[in-house]
Each structure stands twice: as structure tokens, then as C-alpha cells.
């Protein structure tokens, strides 16, 4: 059953999980996109209630400080859009309260992503799927979002049959505590001091950990499984095959991805570059002769998805192979920004 | 023309580039393998001459200090085996002097790797190619060595048609200066101080740089090209297709590789694991349920090549796909150890 309630031009926006790494970036996105909110309500656990967060203002909300409120089932009265980034169990717990209050939930967790009645949306790829939401819209996983944004312009060249992807994921993918743990461990490692891993299964300083989220029976991690099923759902393409390996690296922010593509027909590198250069929210950063290619240290804070190292993969027969390297700020493009962009799509068309 | 000179049971060994990151590890390998040398002669540039390096002894060489000598064309008189790791131009400069002195050059640089009259050897894979050397034997590139060592046991399962590999290469791949630059930059980055990249094209602290060695016209780097041509030459298989992406990551030591394989026939994951567990100098480290998989922070100083995350790649038709994750100490396995293992192969058989 599709959603029938009309969205006001100036909605009341709740941010659930407002003090987390992604929640804070949601506020930044509301500010930067000047989202036409009539109110921005910050919600978090009782522990964070009372905390004051500076806000530059957006829409009808003036600049000033916003006070974090404890999230309860009553918190959603009068809310039109609830941006959730407080973990899957919290999303599940509050879903009914949000929907009962007549608000649309845009959920950054993995709670509902594969549910048949929940669209999984990256606006540049499948904004049309918002037409059939029934109160809950899921924000995809960060690694998937930046990949499908980068690949969208290339789909005009032919059907993408297969994607082999290896990720280089930053510590902030595990939230603010992941970033803090990397900085702390690196300091201790350089000083020769001991440390105990907490945010990650193993030491992250000066290390690569080929393990993100839990392991499943087939030897893949849940993070890798997400890339497979979410890519198919967002692209609306059950035939696209994805072979992922997800790896945590000692980078603070921005995920990188090494991608090998197989198309169903010959693709030309120059045409691929042209398509990427004209892609929506995609920046082609590809000038090897001048040592120009995307890197995570360059793009923290950016809304765009950066693509470089675009080259023919000659190991795919019939000139159907393409290789590329993709970098984006996963807290923004891969989470907060994507959620706020979905909220923008819900606004009444002018 | 094959080499006819007989190798003495206790050869005189020269180490050219003895003060570099790999040169120092060559000494460690001579010690640990108790190489039956009658003399170990350390050679380097005039700048390093006179430097004293502690040596634990090997063969007939007692423990003590070895004094670095300036390398000249006369340095190779009486030498039987010259281990070179001083850069391609130095190897080219001294090749004739080494051969004229009747020594065998085992060269770690890229100078002669693709020459038709120079075997490119990883002993576990193609020791038989040593039969046709004519005074010079090339040591492959580090990223290639650990990959072919890990893949060798799997070749019994079928022909490997295609390899898609993304690397996670440590700073010490750029020598001791690369490692020092990473430590220095990280300290400065954490303290908010400025720094100027020198060993790498860009900042390496908290970054991934998809650029190792120089770029070529086709958009691939020389490092990636090496993985393509060296793999074919070592495996003696012009048909194996390699699609590499080589990336520098902020790790001090040990390279990691994410590898997707396509065989010419169905492969079974359990059989693959069994083959790897029985592989020569390969350690299967694969117990996801206990968070066990290879990581670079674990294996600095190890002679072995570690393989984990072994799983089916279901995106290859006909059950022909396999994915895995490989870690090795690239200064040892990928350079110094491989060179000393080649030297061992040259010794007269008992």
C-alpha cells in the first residue's frame, strides 16, 4: 500500500541518533542543502538528552543551538520526516511509532533494506522507487551507495553483467568510536605502548582487516552480502552479479573501491570517461600524467563521488572490460547526504 | 647459452645494496637459513662505505660485524653469488663486471626481469627455469611473488584462466624511507602539523594511493604491468590473464591482496583449502568464526605466505570461481628471502 499523505512544503524533521557520527553529518547536510524544514528535532538516547548542538539553520529554522531530546514513542508527534541513524534495533523498535505519527521514516540502518515493502533508494539511480513506499524508506549501505552512484552513468554504455569489487573502508565506517580508536592506537603504536582493540575485531593501526560486519555461512561477511543484494535492488536488476571483498584500512574518513566491470557489449574507455564526467554528482578525477586520481585524504567533507583510474580491462573478452577506482565520503555520500537527498525527493514538487 | 661453472659448496656471497631495506633483510635470510657461505661481502655506495653491520653468522662466516665496502667493478673478484638490491640502474651498470668475475647475479630490481635470457624465478613455482640461466637470474616484483606462491597449490585444481587482484601495499615497499615517511607524517598529521610528501606522490598517512611506480600509456601503472607479465613468465603460462589494481596503504610492512580467480573447470572450496594447507611455504589461516584471517600487522618478519577468506565466487559460471585474501612480508618473501632461496637452489646437490 503506497503512502497517500501529502508532504508539507516545510516539514518537521526529526533526526534520530543525532549525536552519532552519521547523525551529526545529517545536520550538516540539512544546513548545506538549506532543507526547507519548519523544525529540526534532535533525538537520541537518554544518555545524550540535554546536549546542545550548534546548528547553522535551514529553511524556517534559525541558526542557534538545538537541544537533544530523549527519543520515546511520543517524540514523533507532529514529525513529517524522521531521519534514523541509531542502529537497526532502534529503527525496528520505533518504526511503528513513527508510522503511527504519520511521519515517513528514512532509515540508515540495515533493518529494512531487503524488505519487499521498503524501497532502497539512491536518488540518482532509483528515485522512482519512492513512489511505492508505505512509510519507511531505507538508505543503503555506504559501500553500495558510492558504487552505484559511480556506475549509474556507465549503465548507458551497456548492461553491467558482473562487478568484482575490493573495498578500502575507513575507520569512521564504525562510527566516531572507530575514528577515535584509530587515532589512539596509532599514537600508542608509535610510542611502543600496548592497546586493546574495541571498535574493531583486531588492531586497526598500520593494519588491513578483511572483515566488516559479521561472517555468514558461505564465508562472506554481511557487509559483502549487502553489496550483492542492495546493488541488485537499487539498480532494479536481478541479473547484475557482484563479487565483493570488504576490507577495513587505517584511513579516517572516505571509502575507496577498486572495481572491475564486465559489460554485455564492447565499451570504449573514452566514452566511459565522458559518461562519468557528465554523471550526476560524479566527478571524473583522472589524469595519471599529473598524478591525479581520487584519494580518501582529499575528499572528506565532499558531497560528490570521485572516479579515476578508468581503463580498459583487457582480461575480459570482446573489449567488454573496464576497471576503475572510486572514492567518496561514506559518512556523507554513503549515509547522511543520501538520507537528506531522499527527504528532498519527498518534498512537494514546485 | 646456459651457465656451465660449478657452484662451490661454500660460495662467496656479495650483497649489493646491503644498507637498503631489502639488503638488510637479505642478511637476515642468510643468517636464518644458515646459508653455507665461506664469505659474505657487503657492498653499497661510497656514502655507506665503512658502515659496520652486526651479523649473526652463517655457514663458515662467524658472528661479528661486517664492514660495508664501496661497490666498484673490482668488488666481485672471487664472488660466486651476487645478491643485488640497489635499483635497476645499478644492476645494469654492474652486470658485466659480475658476470666477468664468474659470479651469478641474483637481481631484485626490474632491470632484467622480462629479458628472454634471464629466468624470473620463484623457487616453489619454477626452480626448473634456473637450468637455463646464463649468469643472471631475476627476482620478481614483491606483489607478484606472494601471489604466485599462494596460487601455486591451486593450479592442481585446474587451469587458472583469469586473476583479478587488488593490492594493499605497505609503505616499506618504497624502502626504509617509505616506512619512515609514514611514521613521520602520521605523527605530524595527528599534531596538526604540515608535511611535504617525498617518498610517495601524495600524503600516505591516513590515505590510499592508487599509484605505484610510473603510469604507462594504457592507464596501468608499471607495478600493475609487472604483475601481468611476471605472472605469465613465472607460471610459464602465456594464457593466464591478470587484471591488477595496485594501491599503497598506510601499513608499515607486509602486502595484502584481494584475489578473484576463474578456473577452466569447477573448483571446490574445501579442496582448494586442502591444497593451500598442503602448499609449500603457504599457511592457510582461515577460520572466520574465530575472526582468523591473514593481516599485515600479524606477519612482519615471517617467511611464509598466508591465505584466508577462501570462498566460492558465485559470480563465475559453472562453479569455476574462487576468492581469497593473501598476506606476506614483502621485504622477505617478496624480495630478500626469494633471492636467498634462489641462491640455495644454485648450491651443488648433496
Coordinates of N, CA, C and O in Angstrom, one line a residue, chain A residues 93-234:
Chain A
X93 N 12.6 -0.9 16.7 CA 11.8 -0.5 17.9 C 10.8 0.6 17.7 O 9.7 0.6 18.2
X94 N 11.3 1.6 16.9 CA 10.5 2.9 16.8 C 9.7 2.9 15.5 O 8.9 3.9 15.3
X95 N 9.8 2.0 14.6 CA 9.2 2.0 13.3 C 7.7 2.3 13.4 O 7.1 3.2 12.8
X96 N 7.0 1.5 14.3 CA 5.5 1.7 14.4 C 5.2 3.0 14.9 O 4.2 3.7 14.4
X97 N 5.9 3.5 15.9 CA 5.6 4.8 16.5 C 5.7 5.9 15.4 O 4.9 6.9 15.4
X98 N 6.8 5.8 14.6 CA 7.0 6.8 13.5 C 5.8 6.8 12.5 O 5.3 7.8 12.2
X99 N 5.5 5.6 12.1 CA 4.5 5.5 11.1 C 3.1 5.9 11.7 O 2.3 6.6 11.0
X100 N 2.8 5.5 12.9 CA 1.6 5.9 13.6 C 1.5 7.4 13.7 O 0.4 8.0 13.6
X101 N 2.6 8.1 13.8 CA 2.6 9.5 14.0 C 2.4 10.2 12.6 O 2.3 11.4 12.5
X102 N 2.4 9.4 11.5 CA 2.1 9.9 10.2 C 3.4 10.4 9.6 O 3.4 11.1 8.5
X103 N 4.6 10.1 10.1 CA 5.8 10.5 9.6 C 6.4 9.5 8.6 O 6.0 8.3 8.7
X104 N 7.3 9.9 7.7 CA 8.0 9.0 6.9 C 9.3 8.7 7.5 O 10.1 9.7 7.9
X105 N 9.7 7.5 7.7 CA 11.0 7.1 8.3 C 12.0 6.9 7.1 O 11.7 6.1 6.2
X106 N 13.1 7.6 7.2 CA 14.2 7.3 6.2 C 15.3 6.7 7.1 O 15.9 7.4 7.9
X107 N 15.5 5.5 6.9 CA 16.3 4.7 7.9 C 17.7 4.3 7.3 O 17.8 3.6 6.3
X108 N 18.7 4.7 8.0 CA 20.1 4.5 7.5 C 20.6 3.1 8.0 O 21.7 2.7 7.6
X109 N 19.9 2.4 8.8 CA 20.3 1.1 9.3 C 20.0 0.0 8.3 O 19.4 0.2 7.3
X110 N 20.5 -1.2 8.6 CA 20.2 -2.3 7.7 C 18.9 -3.0 8.0 O 18.5 -4.0 7.4
X111 N 18.1 -2.4 8.9 CA 16.9 -3.1 9.5 C 15.9 -3.5 8.4 O 15.4 -4.7 8.4
X112 N 15.6 -2.7 7.4 CA 14.5 -2.9 6.5 C 14.9 -3.0 5.0 O 14.1 -3.0 4.1
X113 N 16.2 -2.9 4.8 CA 16.7 -2.7 3.4 C 16.2 -3.8 2.4 O 16.0 -3.4 1.3
X114 N 16.1 -5.0 2.8 CA 15.7 -6.0 1.9 C 14.2 -6.4 2.0 O 13.8 -7.3 1.3
X115 N 13.5 -5.6 2.8 CA 12.1 -5.9 2.9 C 11.4 -5.5 1.6 O 11.7 -4.5 1.0
X116 N 10.4 -6.3 1.2 CA 9.7 -6.1 -0.1 C 8.9 -4.8 -0.1 O 8.6 -4.3 -1.2
X117 N 8.4 -4.4 1.1 CA 7.6 -3.2 1.1 C 8.4 -1.9 1.4 O 7.8 -0.9 1.7
X118 N 9.7 -2.0 1.4 CA 10.5 -0.9 1.7 C 11.5 -0.6 0.5 O 12.3 -1.4 0.2
X119 N 11.3 0.6 -0.1 CA 12.2 0.9 -1.2 C 13.6 1.2 -0.6 O 13.7 1.7 0.5
X120 N 14.6 0.8 -1.4 CA 16.0 1.1 -1.0 C 16.5 2.1 -2.1 O 16.6 1.7 -3.2
X121 N 16.8 3.3 -1.6 CA 16.9 4.3 -2.7 C 18.2 5.1 -2.6 O 18.7 5.6 -1.6
X122 N 18.8 5.2 -3.8 CA 19.9 6.2 -4.1 C 19.3 7.1 -5.2 O 19.0 6.7 -6.3
X123 N 18.9 8.4 -4.8 CA 18.1 9.2 -5.7 C 18.6 9.3 -7.2 O 17.7 9.2 -8.1
X124 N 19.9 9.3 -7.4 CA 20.4 9.4 -8.8 C 20.0 8.1 -9.6 O 20.0 8.1 -10.8
X125 N 19.8 7.0 -8.9 CA 19.6 5.7 -9.5 C 18.1 5.4 -9.6 O 17.6 5.0 -10.6
X126 N 17.5 5.4 -8.5 CA 16.1 4.9 -8.4 C 15.1 5.7 -7.6 O 14.4 5.2 -6.8
X127 N 15.2 7.1 -7.8 CA 14.2 7.9 -7.1 C 12.8 7.4 -7.4 O 11.9 7.6 -6.5
X128 N 12.5 6.8 -8.6 CA 11.2 6.4 -8.9 C 10.7 5.3 -8.0 O 9.4 5.2 -7.8
X129 N 11.5 4.6 -7.2 CA 11.0 3.6 -6.3 C 10.4 4.3 -5.1 O 9.7 3.6 -4.3
X130 N 10.6 5.6 -4.9 CA 9.9 6.3 -3.8 C 8.4 6.3 -3.9 O 7.7 6.4 -2.9
X131 N 7.9 6.1 -5.2 CA 6.5 6.1 -5.4 C 5.7 5.1 -4.6 O 4.6 5.2 -4.3
X132 N 6.4 4.0 -4.3 CA 5.7 2.9 -3.7 C 6.0 2.7 -2.2 O 5.7 1.6 -1.6
X133 N 6.6 3.6 -1.6 CA 6.9 3.4 -0.2 C 5.6 3.5 0.7 O 4.7 4.1 0.2
X134 N 5.7 2.8 1.8 CA 4.5 2.9 2.6 C 4.8 3.3 4.0 O 4.4 2.7 5.0
X135 N 5.7 4.3 4.1 CA 6.0 4.9 5.4 C 7.5 4.7 5.8 O 8.0 5.5 6.7
X136 N 8.1 3.8 5.2 CA 9.5 3.6 5.5 C 10.4 3.5 4.2 O 10.0 2.8 3.3
X137 N 11.5 4.2 4.2 CA 12.4 4.2 3.1 C 13.8 3.8 3.6 O 14.2 4.4 4.6
X138 N 14.5 2.9 3.0 CA 15.8 2.5 3.5 C 16.9 3.2 2.7 O 16.8 3.4 1.5
X139 N 17.9 3.6 3.5 CA 19.1 4.2 3.0 C 20.1 3.0 2.8 O 20.3 2.3 3.8
X140 N 20.7 2.9 1.7 CA 21.6 1.7 1.5 C 22.9 1.8 2.3 O 23.2 2.8 2.9
X141 N 23.6 0.7 2.3 CA 24.9 0.7 3.0 C 25.9 1.6 2.2 O 25.8 1.7 1.0
X142 N 26.8 2.2 3.0 CA 27.7 3.2 2.4 C 28.5 2.7 1.2 O 28.6 3.3 0.2
X143 N 29.1 1.4 1.3 CA 29.9 0.9 0.2 C 29.1 0.7 -1.0 O 29.6 0.9 -2.1
X144 N 27.8 0.4 -0.9 CA 26.9 0.2 -2.0 C 26.6 1.5 -2.7 O 26.6 1.6 -3.9
X145 N 26.3 2.5 -1.8 CA 25.9 3.8 -2.4 C 26.9 4.4 -3.3 O 26.6 4.7 -4.5
X146 N 28.2 4.5 -2.9 CA 29.1 5.1 -3.7 C 29.4 4.3 -5.0 O 29.7 4.9 -6.0
X147 N 29.3 3.0 -4.9 CA 29.5 2.2 -6.1 C 28.4 2.4 -7.1 O 28.6 2.6 -8.3
X148 N 27.1 2.4 -6.7 CA 26.0 2.5 -7.7 C 26.0 4.0 -8.2 O 25.6 4.2 -9.4
X149 N 26.4 5.0 -7.4 CA 26.4 6.3 -7.9 C 27.5 6.4 -9.0 O 27.2 7.0 -10.1
X150 N 28.6 5.8 -8.8 CA 29.7 5.8 -9.8 C 29.3 5.0 -11.1 O 29.7 5.4 -12.2
X151 N 28.6 3.9 -10.9 CA 28.3 3.1 -12.0 C 27.1 3.6 -12.8 O 26.9 3.2 -14.0
X152 N 26.2 4.4 -12.2 CA 25.0 4.8 -12.9 C 25.2 5.4 -14.3 O 24.6 5.0 -15.3
X153 N 26.2 6.3 -14.4 CA 26.4 6.9 -15.8 C 26.9 5.9 -16.8 O 26.7 6.0 -18.0
X154 N 27.5 4.8 -16.3 CA 28.1 3.8 -17.2 C 27.1 2.8 -17.7 O 27.3 2.1 -18.7
X155 N 25.9 2.8 -17.1 CA 24.8 1.9 -17.5 C 24.3 2.2 -18.9 O 23.7 1.4 -19.5
X156 N 24.5 3.5 -19.3 CA 24.1 3.8 -20.7 C 25.0 3.2 -21.7 O 24.6 3.0 -22.9
X157 N 26.2 2.7 -21.3 CA 27.1 2.0 -22.3 C 26.7 0.6 -22.6 O 27.2 0.0 -23.5
X158 N 25.9 0.0 -21.7 CA 25.6 -1.4 -21.9 C 25.2 -2.0 -20.5 O 25.3 -1.3 -19.5
X159 N 24.7 -3.2 -20.6 CA 24.3 -3.9 -19.3 C 25.6 -4.3 -18.6 O 26.5 -4.9 -19.1
X160 N 25.7 -4.0 -17.3 CA 26.8 -4.4 -16.4 C 26.4 -5.8 -16.0 O 25.5 -6.1 -15.2
X161 N 27.2 -6.8 -16.5 CA 26.9 -8.2 -16.2 C 27.6 -8.6 -14.8 O 27.0 -9.4 -14.1
X162 N 28.8 -8.1 -14.6 CA 29.5 -8.5 -13.4 C 30.4 -7.4 -12.8 O 31.0 -6.7 -13.6
X163 N 30.4 -7.4 -11.5 CA 31.2 -6.4 -10.8 C 32.1 -7.1 -9.8 O 31.6 -7.8 -8.9
X164 N 33.4 -7.0 -9.9 CA 34.3 -7.5 -8.9 C 34.8 -6.3 -8.2 O 35.4 -5.4 -8.8
X165 N 34.6 -6.2 -6.9 CA 35.0 -5.0 -6.1 C 35.7 -5.4 -4.8 O 35.3 -6.3 -4.1
X166 N 36.8 -4.7 -4.6 CA 37.5 -4.8 -3.3 C 37.5 -3.4 -2.7 O 37.8 -2.4 -3.4
X167 N 37.1 -3.3 -1.4 CA 37.0 -2.0 -0.8 C 38.1 -1.7 0.1 O 38.8 -2.6 0.6
X168 N 38.3 -0.5 0.4 CA 39.3 0.1 1.3 C 38.5 1.0 2.2 O 38.4 2.2 1.9
X169 N 38.0 0.5 3.3 CA 37.0 1.2 4.1 C 37.6 1.9 5.3 O 38.4 1.3 6.0
X170 N 37.2 3.1 5.5 CA 37.8 3.9 6.6 C 37.3 3.6 8.0 O 36.2 3.0 8.1
X171 N 38.0 4.0 9.0 CA 37.7 3.6 10.4 C 36.3 4.3 10.8 O 35.6 3.7 11.6
X172 N 36.0 5.4 10.2 CA 34.8 6.1 10.6 C 33.5 5.3 10.1 O 32.4 5.7 10.6
X173 N 33.7 4.3 9.3 CA 32.6 3.4 9.0 C 32.1 2.7 10.2 O 30.9 2.3 10.3
X174 N 32.9 2.6 11.2 CA 32.5 2.1 12.5 C 32.1 3.2 13.5 O 32.1 3.0 14.7
X175 N 31.8 4.4 13.0 CA 31.3 5.5 13.8 C 32.5 6.3 14.4 O 33.6 6.0 14.1
X176 N 32.1 7.3 15.2 CA 33.1 8.1 15.8 C 34.1 7.3 16.6 O 35.3 7.7 16.7
X177 N 33.6 6.3 17.2 CA 34.5 5.4 18.1 C 35.6 4.7 17.3 O 36.7 4.5 17.7
X178 N 35.2 4.4 16.0 CA 36.2 3.8 15.1 C 37.3 4.7 14.8 O 38.5 4.4 14.8
X179 N 36.9 6.0 14.5 CA 37.9 7.0 14.2 C 38.8 7.3 15.4 O 40.0 7.4 15.2
X180 N 38.2 7.4 16.5 CA 39.0 7.7 17.8 C 39.9 6.5 18.1 O 41.1 6.8 18.5
X181 N 39.5 5.3 17.8 CA 40.3 4.2 18.1 C 41.5 4.1 17.2 O 42.6 3.8 17.6
X182 N 41.3 4.5 15.9 CA 42.5 4.5 15.0 C 43.5 5.5 15.5 O 44.7 5.3 15.5
X183 N 43.0 6.8 15.8 CA 44.0 7.8 16.2 C 44.7 7.4 17.5 O 45.9 7.6 17.6
X184 N 43.9 6.8 18.4 CA 44.5 6.4 19.7 C 45.6 5.3 19.5 O 46.7 5.4 20.1
X185 N 45.2 4.3 18.7 CA 46.1 3.2 18.5 C 47.4 3.6 17.8 O 48.4 3.1 18.1
X186 N 47.2 4.5 16.8 CA 48.4 4.9 16.1 C 49.4 5.6 17.0 O 50.6 5.3 17.0
X187 N 48.9 6.5 17.8 CA 49.7 7.2 18.8 C 50.4 6.2 19.7 O 51.6 6.2 19.9
X188 N 49.6 5.2 20.2 CA 50.2 4.2 21.1 C 51.2 3.3 20.4 O 52.3 3.0 21.0
X189 N 50.9 2.9 19.2 CA 51.8 2.0 18.4 C 53.1 2.7 18.2 O 54.2 2.1 18.3
X190 N 53.1 4.0 17.8 CA 54.3 4.8 17.6 C 55.1 4.9 18.9 O 56.4 5.0 18.8
X191 N 54.4 5.0 20.0 CA 55.1 5.2 21.3 C 55.5 3.8 21.9 O 56.0 3.8 23.0
X192 N 55.2 2.7 21.2 CA 55.5 1.4 21.7 C 54.7 1.0 22.9 O 55.0 0.1 23.6
X193 N 53.5 1.6 23.0 CA 52.6 1.2 24.2 C 51.6 0.1 23.7 O 51.3 0.0 22.5
X194 N 51.1 -0.6 24.7 CA 50.1 -1.6 24.4 C 48.7 -1.0 24.2 O 48.4 0.1 24.7
X195 N 47.8 -1.7 23.5 CA 46.4 -1.3 23.4 C 45.5 -2.5 23.2 O 46.0 -3.5 22.8
X196 N 44.3 -2.3 23.4 CA 43.3 -3.4 23.3 C 42.3 -3.0 22.3 O 41.6 -1.9 22.4
X197 N 42.1 -3.7 21.2 CA 41.1 -3.3 20.2 C 39.7 -3.4 20.8 O 39.4 -4.3 21.6
X198 N 38.8 -2.4 20.4 CA 37.4 -2.4 20.9 C 36.5 -2.3 19.7 O 35.6 -3.1 19.5
X199 N 36.6 -1.2 19.0 CA 35.7 -0.9 17.9 C 35.9 -1.9 16.7 O 34.9 -2.1 15.9
X200 N 37.0 -2.5 16.6 CA 37.3 -3.5 15.5 C 37.8 -4.8 16.1 O 38.2 -4.8 17.3
X201 N 37.6 -5.9 15.4 CA 38.0 -7.2 15.9 C 39.5 -7.3 16.1 O 39.9 -8.1 17.0
X202 N 40.3 -6.5 15.5 CA 41.7 -6.6 15.6 C 42.3 -5.1 15.6 O 41.6 -4.2 15.3
X203 N 43.6 -5.0 15.8 CA 44.3 -3.8 15.7 C 44.0 -3.1 14.3 O 44.0 -3.8 13.3
X204 N 43.7 -1.9 14.3 CA 43.4 -1.2 13.0 C 44.6 -0.3 12.6 O 44.9 -0.1 11.4
X205 N 45.4 0.2 13.6 CA 46.6 1.0 13.3 C 47.6 0.1 12.4 O 47.9 -1.0 12.8
X206 N 48.0 0.7 11.3 CA 49.0 0.1 10.4 C 48.6 -1.3 10.0 O 49.4 -2.2 9.9
X207 N 47.3 -1.6 9.8 CA 46.8 -2.9 9.5 C 45.7 -2.8 8.5 O 45.1 -1.8 8.2
X208 N 45.4 -3.9 7.9 CA 44.2 -4.1 7.0 C 43.4 -5.3 7.6 O 44.0 -6.4 7.8
X209 N 42.1 -5.1 7.8 CA 41.3 -6.2 8.4 C 40.2 -6.6 7.3 O 39.3 -5.8 7.0
X210 N 40.3 -7.8 6.8 CA 39.4 -8.2 5.7 C 38.1 -8.8 6.3 O 37.7 -9.9 6.1
X211 N 37.5 -7.9 7.2 CA 36.3 -8.4 7.9 C 35.5 -7.2 8.4 O 36.0 -6.4 9.3
X212 N 34.4 -7.0 7.8 CA 33.5 -5.9 8.2 C 32.1 -6.4 8.4 O 31.6 -7.1 7.5
X213 N 31.5 -6.2 9.5 CA 30.2 -6.8 9.9 C 30.5 -8.3 10.1 O 31.6 -8.7 10.1
X214 N 29.4 -9.1 10.4 CA 29.6 -10.5 10.8 C 29.8 -11.4 9.6 O 29.5 -11.1 8.5
X215 N 30.4 -12.5 9.9 CA 30.6 -13.6 8.9 C 29.3 -14.4 8.7 O 28.6 -14.6 9.7
X216 N 29.1 -14.8 7.5 CA 27.9 -15.6 7.2 C 28.4 -17.0 6.8 O 29.6 -17.3 6.7
X217 N 27.5 -17.9 6.7 CA 27.9 -19.3 6.5 C 28.7 -19.6 5.2 O 29.5 -20.5 5.2
X218 N 28.5 -18.8 4.2 CA 29.2 -19.0 2.9 C 30.6 -18.4 2.9 O 31.2 -18.4 1.8
X219 N 31.0 -17.9 4.0 CA 32.4 -17.3 4.0 C 32.4 -15.8 3.7 O 33.5 -15.2 3.8
X220 N 31.3 -15.3 3.3 CA 31.3 -13.9 3.0 C 30.8 -13.1 4.3 O 30.2 -13.7 5.2
X221 N 31.2 -11.9 4.4 CA 30.7 -11.1 5.5 C 29.3 -10.5 5.2 O 29.0 -10.4 4.0
X222 N 28.6 -10.0 6.2 CA 27.4 -9.3 6.0 C 27.6 -8.1 5.1 O 26.7 -7.7 4.3
X223 N 28.7 -7.4 5.3 CA 29.0 -6.2 4.6 C 29.1 -6.5 3.1 O 28.6 -5.8 2.2
X224 N 29.7 -7.7 2.8 CA 29.8 -8.1 1.4 C 28.5 -8.5 0.8 O 28.1 -8.2 -0.3
X225 N 27.7 -9.2 1.6 CA 26.4 -9.7 1.2 C 25.5 -8.4 0.9 O 24.7 -8.4 -0.1
X226 N 25.6 -7.4 1.7 CA 24.9 -6.2 1.5 C 25.2 -5.6 0.1 O 24.3 -5.2 -0.7
X227 N 26.5 -5.6 -0.3 CA 26.8 -5.1 -1.6 C 26.2 -5.9 -2.7 O 25.8 -5.3 -3.8
X228 N 26.0 -7.2 -2.5 CA 25.4 -8.0 -3.6 C 23.9 -7.7 -3.7 O 23.4 -7.4 -4.8
X229 N 23.2 -7.8 -2.6 CA 21.7 -7.8 -2.6 C 21.2 -6.3 -2.8 O 20.3 -6.0 -3.5
X230 N 21.9 -5.4 -2.2 CA 21.5 -4.0 -2.3 C 21.7 -3.4 -3.7 O 20.9 -2.7 -4.2
X231 N 22.8 -3.8 -4.3 CA 23.1 -3.3 -5.7 C 22.0 -3.8 -6.6 O 21.5 -3.0 -7.4
X232 N 21.6 -5.1 -6.5 CA 20.5 -5.6 -7.4 C 19.2 -4.8 -7.2 O 18.5 -4.4 -8.1
X233 N 18.9 -4.6 -5.9 CA 17.6 -3.9 -5.5 C 17.6 -2.4 -6.0 O 16.7 -2.0 -6.6
X234 N 18.7 -1.7 -5.8 CA 18.8 -0.3 -6.2 C 18.7 -0.2 -7.7 O 18.0 0.6 -8.2

